[in-house]
PDB file of C-alpha atoms in Angstrom:
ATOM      1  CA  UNK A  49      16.141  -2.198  -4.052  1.00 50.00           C
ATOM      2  CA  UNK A  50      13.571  -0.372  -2.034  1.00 51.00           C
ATOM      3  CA  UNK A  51      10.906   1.603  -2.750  1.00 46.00           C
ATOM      4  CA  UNK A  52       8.423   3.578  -0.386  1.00 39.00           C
ATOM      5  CA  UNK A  53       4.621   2.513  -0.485  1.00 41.00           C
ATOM      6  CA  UNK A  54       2.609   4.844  -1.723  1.00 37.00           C
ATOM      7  CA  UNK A  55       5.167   6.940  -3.864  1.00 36.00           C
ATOM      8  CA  UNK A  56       3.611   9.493  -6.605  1.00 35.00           C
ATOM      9  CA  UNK A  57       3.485   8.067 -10.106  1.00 36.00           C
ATOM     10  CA  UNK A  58       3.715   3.950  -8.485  1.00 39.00           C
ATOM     11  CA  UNK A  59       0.105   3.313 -10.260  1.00 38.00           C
ATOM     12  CA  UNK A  60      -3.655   3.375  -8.944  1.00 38.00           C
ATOM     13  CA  UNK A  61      -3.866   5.289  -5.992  1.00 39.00           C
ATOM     14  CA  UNK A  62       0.469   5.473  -5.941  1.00 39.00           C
ATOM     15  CA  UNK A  63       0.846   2.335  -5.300  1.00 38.00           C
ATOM     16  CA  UNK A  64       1.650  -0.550  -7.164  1.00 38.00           C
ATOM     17  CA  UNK A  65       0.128  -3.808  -6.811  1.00 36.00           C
ATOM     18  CA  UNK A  66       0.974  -6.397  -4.912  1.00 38.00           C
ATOM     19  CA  UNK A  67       2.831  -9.375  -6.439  1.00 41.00           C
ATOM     20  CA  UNK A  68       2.808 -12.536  -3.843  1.00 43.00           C
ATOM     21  CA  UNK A  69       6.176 -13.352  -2.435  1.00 47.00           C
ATOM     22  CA  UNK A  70       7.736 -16.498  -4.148  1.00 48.00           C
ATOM     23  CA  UNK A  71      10.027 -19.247  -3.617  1.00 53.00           C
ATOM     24  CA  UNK A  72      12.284 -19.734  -0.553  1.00 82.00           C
ATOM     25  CA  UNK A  73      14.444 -17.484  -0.368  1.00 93.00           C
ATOM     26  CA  UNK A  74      15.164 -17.304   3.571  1.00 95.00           C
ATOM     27  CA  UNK A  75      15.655 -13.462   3.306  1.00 97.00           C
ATOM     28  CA  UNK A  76      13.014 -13.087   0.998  1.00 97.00           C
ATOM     29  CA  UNK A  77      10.960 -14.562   3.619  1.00 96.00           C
ATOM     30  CA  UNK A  78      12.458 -12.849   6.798  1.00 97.00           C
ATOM     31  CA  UNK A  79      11.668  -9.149   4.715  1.00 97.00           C
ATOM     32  CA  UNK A  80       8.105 -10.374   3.728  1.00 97.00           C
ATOM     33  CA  UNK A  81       7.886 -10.769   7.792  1.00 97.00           C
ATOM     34  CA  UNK A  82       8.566  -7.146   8.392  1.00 97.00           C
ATOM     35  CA  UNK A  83       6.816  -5.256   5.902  1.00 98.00           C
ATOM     36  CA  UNK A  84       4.007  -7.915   4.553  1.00 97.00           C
ATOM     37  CA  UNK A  85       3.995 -10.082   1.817  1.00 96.00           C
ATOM     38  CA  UNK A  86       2.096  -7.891  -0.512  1.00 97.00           C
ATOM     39  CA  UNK A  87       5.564  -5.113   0.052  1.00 98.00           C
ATOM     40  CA  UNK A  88       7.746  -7.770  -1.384  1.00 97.00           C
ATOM     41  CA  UNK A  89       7.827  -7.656  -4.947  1.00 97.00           C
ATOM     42  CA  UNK A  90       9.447 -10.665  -6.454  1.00 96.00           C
ATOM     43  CA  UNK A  91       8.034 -11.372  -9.410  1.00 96.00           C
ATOM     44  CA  UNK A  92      10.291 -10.694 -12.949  1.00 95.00           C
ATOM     45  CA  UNK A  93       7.886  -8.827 -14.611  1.00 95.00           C
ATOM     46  CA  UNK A  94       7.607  -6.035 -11.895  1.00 95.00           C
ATOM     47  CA  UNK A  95      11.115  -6.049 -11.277  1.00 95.00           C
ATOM     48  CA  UNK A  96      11.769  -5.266 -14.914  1.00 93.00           C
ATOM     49  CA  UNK A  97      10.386  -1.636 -14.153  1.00 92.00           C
ATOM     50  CA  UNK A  98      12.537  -1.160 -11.221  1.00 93.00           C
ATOM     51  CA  UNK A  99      15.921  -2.645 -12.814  1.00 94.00           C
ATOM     52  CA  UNK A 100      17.076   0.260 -15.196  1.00 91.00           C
ATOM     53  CA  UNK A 101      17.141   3.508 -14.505  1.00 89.00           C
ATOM     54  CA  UNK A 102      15.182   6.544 -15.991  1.00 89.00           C
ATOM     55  CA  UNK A 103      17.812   7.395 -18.638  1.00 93.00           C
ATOM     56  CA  UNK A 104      17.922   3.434 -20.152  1.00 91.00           C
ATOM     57  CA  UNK A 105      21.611   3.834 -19.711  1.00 93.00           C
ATOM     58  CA  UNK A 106      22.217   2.201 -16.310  1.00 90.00           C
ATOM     59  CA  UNK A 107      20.959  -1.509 -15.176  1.00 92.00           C
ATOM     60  CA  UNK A 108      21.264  -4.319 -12.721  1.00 92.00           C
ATOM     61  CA  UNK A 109      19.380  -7.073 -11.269  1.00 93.00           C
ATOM     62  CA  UNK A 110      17.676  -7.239  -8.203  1.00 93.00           C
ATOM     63  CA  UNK A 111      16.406  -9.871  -5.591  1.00 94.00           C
ATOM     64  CA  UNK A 112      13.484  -7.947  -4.599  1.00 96.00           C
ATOM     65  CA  UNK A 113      11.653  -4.980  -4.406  1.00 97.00           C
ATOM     66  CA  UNK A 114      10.791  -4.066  -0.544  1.00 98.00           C
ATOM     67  CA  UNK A 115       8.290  -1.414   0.082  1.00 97.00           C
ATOM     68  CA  UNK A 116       8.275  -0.374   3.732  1.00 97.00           C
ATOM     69  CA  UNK A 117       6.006   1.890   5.032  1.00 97.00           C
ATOM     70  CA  UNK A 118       7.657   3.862   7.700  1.00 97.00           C
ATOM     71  CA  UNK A 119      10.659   4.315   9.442  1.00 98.00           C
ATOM     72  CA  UNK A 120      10.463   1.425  11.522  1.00 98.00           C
ATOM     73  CA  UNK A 121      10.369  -0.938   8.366  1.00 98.00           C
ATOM     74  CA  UNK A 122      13.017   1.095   6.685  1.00 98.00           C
ATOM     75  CA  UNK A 123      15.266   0.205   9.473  1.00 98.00           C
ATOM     76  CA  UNK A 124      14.368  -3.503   9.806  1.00 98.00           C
ATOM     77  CA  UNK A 125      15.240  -4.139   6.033  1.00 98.00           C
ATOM     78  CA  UNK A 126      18.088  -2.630   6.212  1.00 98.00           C
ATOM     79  CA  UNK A 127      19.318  -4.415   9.229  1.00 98.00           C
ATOM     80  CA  UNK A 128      18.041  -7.796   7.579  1.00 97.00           C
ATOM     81  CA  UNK A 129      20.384  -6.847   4.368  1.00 97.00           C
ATOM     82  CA  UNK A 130      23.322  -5.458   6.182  1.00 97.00           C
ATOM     83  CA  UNK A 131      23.506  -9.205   8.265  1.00 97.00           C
ATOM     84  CA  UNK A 132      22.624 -10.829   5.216  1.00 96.00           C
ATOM     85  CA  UNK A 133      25.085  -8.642   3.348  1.00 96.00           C
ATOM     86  CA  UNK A 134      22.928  -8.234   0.696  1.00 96.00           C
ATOM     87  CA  UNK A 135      23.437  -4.511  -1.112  1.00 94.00           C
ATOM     88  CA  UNK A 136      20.743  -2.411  -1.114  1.00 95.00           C
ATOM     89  CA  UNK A 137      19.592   0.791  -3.728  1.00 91.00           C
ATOM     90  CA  UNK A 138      17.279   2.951  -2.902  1.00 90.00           C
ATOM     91  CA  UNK A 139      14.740   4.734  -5.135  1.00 85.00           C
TER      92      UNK A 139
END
């Protein structure tokens, strides 16, 4: 999944806080490199929110959520999932 810093209704300020990447998951890892750490939400408890959508009727799992900031990111993450072929849904 990914998810724009800094969207309206993400929290304080519109954006959510940052959960600390963990484990070692080698893409994970190589995504943390290109938008930060603190952009790389990994942690169950935050992905809960981003795993069902706003009508309760459709659900998956999910990785990761990646929060890039611009363009540039967008593009790296998706290049990192498309060699990694690892699906990605935006929101």
């Amino acid at each position: 999944m990914t998810r724009l810093r800094g969207r309206p209704g993400a929290g304080a300020g519109g954006v959510r806080p940052a959960v600390t990447v963990a484990g070692h998951d080698p893409l994970i890892e190589r995504l943390a490199g290109a938008v930060g750490a603190g952009h790389v939400l990994t942690d169950p408890d935050v992905l809960a929110g981003y795993q069902t959508d706003w009508t309760g009727r459709w659900s998956g799992l999910a990785r990761a959520v990646v929060r890039p900031a611009d363009t540039a990111e967008v593009a790296a993450v998706l290049a990192m999932c498309s060699a990694a072929r690892v699906g990605v849904v935006p929101q």
